[in-house]
mmCIF file of C-alpha atoms in Angstrom:
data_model
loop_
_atom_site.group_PDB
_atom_site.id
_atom_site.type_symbol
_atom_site.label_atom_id
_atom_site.label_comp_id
_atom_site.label_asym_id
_atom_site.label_seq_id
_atom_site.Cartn_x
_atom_site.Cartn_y
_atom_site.Cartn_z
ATOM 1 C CA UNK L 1 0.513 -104.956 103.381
ATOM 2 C CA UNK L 2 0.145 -106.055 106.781
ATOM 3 C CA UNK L 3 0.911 -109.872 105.228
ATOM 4 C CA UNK L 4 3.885 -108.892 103.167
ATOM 5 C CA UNK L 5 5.343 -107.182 106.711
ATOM 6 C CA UNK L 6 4.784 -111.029 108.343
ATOM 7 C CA UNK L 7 6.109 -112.666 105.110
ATOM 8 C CA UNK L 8 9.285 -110.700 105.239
ATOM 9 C CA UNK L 9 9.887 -111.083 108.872
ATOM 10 C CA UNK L 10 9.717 -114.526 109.318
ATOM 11 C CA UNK L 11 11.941 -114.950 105.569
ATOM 12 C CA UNK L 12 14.360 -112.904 108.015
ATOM 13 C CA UNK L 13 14.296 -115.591 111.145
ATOM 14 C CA UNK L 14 14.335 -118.588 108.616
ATOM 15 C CA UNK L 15 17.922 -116.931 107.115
ATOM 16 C CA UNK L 16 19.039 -116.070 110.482
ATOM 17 C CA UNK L 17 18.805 -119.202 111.840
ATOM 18 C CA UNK L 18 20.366 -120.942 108.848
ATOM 19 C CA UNK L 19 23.421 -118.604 108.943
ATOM 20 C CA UNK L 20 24.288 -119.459 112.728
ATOM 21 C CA UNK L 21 23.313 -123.500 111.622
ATOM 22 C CA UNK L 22 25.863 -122.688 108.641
ATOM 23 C CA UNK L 23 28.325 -120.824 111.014
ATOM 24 C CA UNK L 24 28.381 -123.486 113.704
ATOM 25 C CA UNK L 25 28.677 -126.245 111.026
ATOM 26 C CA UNK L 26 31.585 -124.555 109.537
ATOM 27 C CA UNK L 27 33.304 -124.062 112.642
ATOM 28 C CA UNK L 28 32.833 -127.962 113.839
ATOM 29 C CA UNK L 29 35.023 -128.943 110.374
ATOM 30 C CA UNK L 30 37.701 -126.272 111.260
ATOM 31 C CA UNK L 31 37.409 -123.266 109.126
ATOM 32 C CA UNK L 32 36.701 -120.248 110.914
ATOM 33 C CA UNK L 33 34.006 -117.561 109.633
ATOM 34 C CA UNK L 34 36.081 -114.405 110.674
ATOM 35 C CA UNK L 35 35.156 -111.362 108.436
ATOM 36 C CA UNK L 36 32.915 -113.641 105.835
ATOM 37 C CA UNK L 37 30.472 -111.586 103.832
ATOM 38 C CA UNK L 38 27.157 -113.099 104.675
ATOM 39 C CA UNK L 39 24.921 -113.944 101.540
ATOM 40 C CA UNK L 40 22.785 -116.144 100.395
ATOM 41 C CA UNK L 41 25.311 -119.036 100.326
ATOM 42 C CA UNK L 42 24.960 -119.819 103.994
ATOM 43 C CA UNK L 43 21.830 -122.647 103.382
ATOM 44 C CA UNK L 44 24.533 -125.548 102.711
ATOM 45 C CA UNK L 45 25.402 -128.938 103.904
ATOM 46 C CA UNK L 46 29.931 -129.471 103.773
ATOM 47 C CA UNK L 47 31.767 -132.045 103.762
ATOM 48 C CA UNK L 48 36.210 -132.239 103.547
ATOM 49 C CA UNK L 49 36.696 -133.483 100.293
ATOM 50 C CA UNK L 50 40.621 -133.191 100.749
ATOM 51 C CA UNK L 51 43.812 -132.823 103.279
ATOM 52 C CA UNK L 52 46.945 -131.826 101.435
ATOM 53 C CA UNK L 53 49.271 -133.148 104.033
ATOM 54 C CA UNK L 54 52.789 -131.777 102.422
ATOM 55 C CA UNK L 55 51.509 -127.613 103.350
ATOM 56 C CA UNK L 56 48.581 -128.844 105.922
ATOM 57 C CA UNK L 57 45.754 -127.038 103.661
ATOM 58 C CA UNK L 58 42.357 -128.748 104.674
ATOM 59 C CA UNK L 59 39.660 -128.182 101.628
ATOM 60 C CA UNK L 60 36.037 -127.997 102.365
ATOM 61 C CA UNK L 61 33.018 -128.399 100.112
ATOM 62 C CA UNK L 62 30.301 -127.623 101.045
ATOM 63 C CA UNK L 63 27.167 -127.960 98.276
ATOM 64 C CA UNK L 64 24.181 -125.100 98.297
ATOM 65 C CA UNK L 65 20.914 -126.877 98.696
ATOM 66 C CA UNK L 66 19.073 -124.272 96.581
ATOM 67 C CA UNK L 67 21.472 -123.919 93.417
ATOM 68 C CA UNK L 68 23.583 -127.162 93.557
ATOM 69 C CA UNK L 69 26.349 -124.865 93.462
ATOM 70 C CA UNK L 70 29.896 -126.416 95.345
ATOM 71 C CA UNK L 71 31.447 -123.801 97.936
ATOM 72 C CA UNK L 72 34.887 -124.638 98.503
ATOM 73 C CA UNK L 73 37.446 -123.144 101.441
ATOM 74 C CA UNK L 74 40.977 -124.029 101.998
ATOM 75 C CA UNK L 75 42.119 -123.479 105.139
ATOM 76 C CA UNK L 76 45.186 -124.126 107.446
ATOM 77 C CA UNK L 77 45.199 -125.530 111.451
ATOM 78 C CA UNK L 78 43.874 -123.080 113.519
ATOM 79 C CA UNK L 79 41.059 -122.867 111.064
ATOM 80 C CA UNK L 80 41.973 -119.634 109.350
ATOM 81 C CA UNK L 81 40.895 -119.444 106.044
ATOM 82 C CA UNK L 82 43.056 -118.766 102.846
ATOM 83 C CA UNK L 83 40.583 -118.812 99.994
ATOM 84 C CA UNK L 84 36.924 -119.618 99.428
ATOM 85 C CA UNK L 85 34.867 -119.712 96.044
ATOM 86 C CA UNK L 86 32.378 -120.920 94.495
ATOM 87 C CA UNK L 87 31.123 -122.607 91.064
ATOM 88 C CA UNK L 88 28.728 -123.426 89.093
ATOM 89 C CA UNK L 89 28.096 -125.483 85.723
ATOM 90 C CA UNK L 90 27.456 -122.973 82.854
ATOM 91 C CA UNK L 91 27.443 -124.075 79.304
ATOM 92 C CA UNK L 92 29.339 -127.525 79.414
ATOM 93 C CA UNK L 93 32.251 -126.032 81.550
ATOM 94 C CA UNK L 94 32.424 -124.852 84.740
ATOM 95 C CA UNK L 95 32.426 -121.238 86.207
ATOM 96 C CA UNK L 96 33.911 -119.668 89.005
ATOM 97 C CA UNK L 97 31.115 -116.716 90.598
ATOM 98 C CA UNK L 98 33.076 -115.416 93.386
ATOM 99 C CA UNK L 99 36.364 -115.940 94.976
ATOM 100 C CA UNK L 100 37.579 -114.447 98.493
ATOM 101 C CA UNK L 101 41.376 -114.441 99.919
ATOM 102 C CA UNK L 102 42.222 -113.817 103.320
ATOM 103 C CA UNK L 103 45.135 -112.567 105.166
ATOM 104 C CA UNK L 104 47.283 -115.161 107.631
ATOM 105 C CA UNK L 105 44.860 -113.078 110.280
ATOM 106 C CA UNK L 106 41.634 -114.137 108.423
ATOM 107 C CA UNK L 107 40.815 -111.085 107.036
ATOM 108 C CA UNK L 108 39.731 -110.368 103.641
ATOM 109 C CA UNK L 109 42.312 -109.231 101.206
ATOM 110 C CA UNK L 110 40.196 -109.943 98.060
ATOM 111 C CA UNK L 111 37.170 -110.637 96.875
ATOM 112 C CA UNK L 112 36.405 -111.548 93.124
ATOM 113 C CA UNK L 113 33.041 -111.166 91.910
ATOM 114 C CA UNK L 114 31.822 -112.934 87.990
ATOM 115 C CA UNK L 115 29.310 -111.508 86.205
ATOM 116 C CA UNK L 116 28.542 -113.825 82.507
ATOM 117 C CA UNK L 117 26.484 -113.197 80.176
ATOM 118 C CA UNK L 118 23.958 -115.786 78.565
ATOM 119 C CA UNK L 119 26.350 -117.505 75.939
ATOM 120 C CA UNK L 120 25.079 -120.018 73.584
ATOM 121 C CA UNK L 121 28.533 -121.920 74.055
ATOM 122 C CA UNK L 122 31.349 -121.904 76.331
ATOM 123 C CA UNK L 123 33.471 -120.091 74.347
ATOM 124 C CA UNK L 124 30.923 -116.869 73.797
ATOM 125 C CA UNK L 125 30.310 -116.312 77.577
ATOM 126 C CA UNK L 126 30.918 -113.056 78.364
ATOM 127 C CA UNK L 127 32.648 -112.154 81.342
ATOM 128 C CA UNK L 128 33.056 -108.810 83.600
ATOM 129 C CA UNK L 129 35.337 -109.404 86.525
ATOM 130 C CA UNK L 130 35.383 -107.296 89.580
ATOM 131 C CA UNK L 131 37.998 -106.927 92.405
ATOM 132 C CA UNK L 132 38.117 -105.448 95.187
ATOM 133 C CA UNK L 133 40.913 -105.994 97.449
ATOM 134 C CA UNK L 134 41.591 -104.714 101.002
ATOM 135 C CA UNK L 135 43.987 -103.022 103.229
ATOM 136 C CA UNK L 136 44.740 -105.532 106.396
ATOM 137 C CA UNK L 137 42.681 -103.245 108.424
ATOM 138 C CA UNK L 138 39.520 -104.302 106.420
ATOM 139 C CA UNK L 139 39.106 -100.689 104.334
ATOM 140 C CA UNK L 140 38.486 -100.980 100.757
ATOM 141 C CA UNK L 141 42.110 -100.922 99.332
ATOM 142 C CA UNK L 142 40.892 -100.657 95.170
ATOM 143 C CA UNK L 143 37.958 -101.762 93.349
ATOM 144 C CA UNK L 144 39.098 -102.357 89.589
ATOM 145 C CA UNK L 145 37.299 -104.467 86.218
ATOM 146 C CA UNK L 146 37.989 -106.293 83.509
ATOM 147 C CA UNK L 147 36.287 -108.467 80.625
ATOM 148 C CA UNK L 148 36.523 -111.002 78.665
ATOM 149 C CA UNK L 149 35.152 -113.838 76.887
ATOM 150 C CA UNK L 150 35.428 -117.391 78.779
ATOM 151 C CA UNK L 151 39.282 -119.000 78.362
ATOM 152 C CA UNK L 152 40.216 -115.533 76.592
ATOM 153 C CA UNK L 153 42.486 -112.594 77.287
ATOM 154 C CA UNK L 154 40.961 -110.147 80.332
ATOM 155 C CA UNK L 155 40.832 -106.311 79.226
ATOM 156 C CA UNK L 156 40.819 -103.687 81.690
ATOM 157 C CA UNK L 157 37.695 -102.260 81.358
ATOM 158 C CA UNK L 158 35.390 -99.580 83.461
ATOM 159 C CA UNK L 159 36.437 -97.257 86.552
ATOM 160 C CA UNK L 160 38.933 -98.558 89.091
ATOM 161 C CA UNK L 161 39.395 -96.326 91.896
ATOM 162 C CA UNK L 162 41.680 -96.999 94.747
ATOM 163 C CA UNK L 163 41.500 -95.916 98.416
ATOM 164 C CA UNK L 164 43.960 -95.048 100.712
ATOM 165 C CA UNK L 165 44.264 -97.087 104.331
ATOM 166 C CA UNK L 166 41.634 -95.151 106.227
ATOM 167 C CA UNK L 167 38.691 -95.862 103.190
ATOM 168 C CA UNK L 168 38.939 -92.482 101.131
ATOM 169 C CA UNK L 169 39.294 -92.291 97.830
ATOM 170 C CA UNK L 170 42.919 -91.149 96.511
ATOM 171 C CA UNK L 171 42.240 -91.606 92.791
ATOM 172 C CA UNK L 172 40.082 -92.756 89.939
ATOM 173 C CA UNK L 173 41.286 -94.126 86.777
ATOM 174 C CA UNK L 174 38.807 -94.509 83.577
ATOM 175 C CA UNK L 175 40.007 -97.280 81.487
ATOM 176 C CA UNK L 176 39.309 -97.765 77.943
ATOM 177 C CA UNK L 177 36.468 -100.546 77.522
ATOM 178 C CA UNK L 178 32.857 -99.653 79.480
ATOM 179 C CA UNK L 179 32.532 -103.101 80.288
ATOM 180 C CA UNK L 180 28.524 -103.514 79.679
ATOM 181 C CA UNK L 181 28.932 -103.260 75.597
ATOM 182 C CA UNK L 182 29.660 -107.065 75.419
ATOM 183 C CA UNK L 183 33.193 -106.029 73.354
ATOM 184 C CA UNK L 184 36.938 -106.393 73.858
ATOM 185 C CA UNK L 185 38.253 -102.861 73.881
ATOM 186 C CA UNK L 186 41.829 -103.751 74.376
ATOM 187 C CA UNK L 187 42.529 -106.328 71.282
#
């Protein structure tokens, strides 16, 4: 036990120090990290990949070391981010598994979570989509889900609840599809 207890604690310095390595990195190629969900994306080398001069977006990449997965972030001068996702190749296409948008003020108005099932092809990936989106303040504004199959029509699916500006709930809504029975309830 007592070796599990040292295991775990120096896993937890090894991530700490590469989230501040990933923090300062990102900050030296001009995106802020204000209000970023920490996870287990932070162990990644970046790089711009692209200036779109006309609106002044800068686009980072940044590649995970562990996955091969490519992080992107668009953000404008000041380093404020707009959006940030990241992909993944899945059965001869790519797939998006999260994507976060940000206020002007850098903080999170929505953040897009993928969930796919194990698809022989492309086309028969299964897909449950979760958003949450938040009030400017940074409470939970509604939490909502849909499915799919990959390149198909979304159906609302599950419980979406939404929350009024202080966090509490204000009301639930059960839509038709469960969202975990691999079907399209609304076609």
């Amino acid at each position: 036990m007592e070796t599990l207890h040292n295991v775990c604690k120096l896993l937890d310095s090894k991530m700490s120090s590469i989230f501040f390595f990933s923090l300062a990195l990102n900050l030296f190629l001009g995106c802020s990290n204000k209000n970023e969900i920490p996870d287990e994306h932070d162990n990644k080398s970046k790089k711009e990949i692209a200036t779109n001069s006309l609106d002044s977006v800068t686009l980072n990449e940044s590649v995970d070391s562990i996955t091969g997965n490519h992080i992107y972030t668009e953000c404008v001068p000041g380093g404020i981010k707009l959006r940030s996702w990241e992909q993944s190749d899945m059965n001869g296409g790519l797939a998006t598994l999260w994507e976060n948008h940000y206020y002007k003020n850098g903080e999170l108005e929505k953040r897009v979570e993928f969930e796919y099932s194990s698809g022989t092809t492309y086309h028969e990936t299964y897909i449950i989509k979760k958003t949450e989106e938040f009030h400017p303040n940074g409470k939970i504004k509604s939490r909502q889900f849909k499915e799919s199959f990959m390149m198909g029509e979304e159906c609302d699916c599950g419980l979406w609840e939404y929350f009024d500006e202080s966090g509490k709930l204000t009301k639930k809504d059960q839509k038709r599809g469960n969202c975990e029975d691999l079907e399209l309830d609304c076609i």
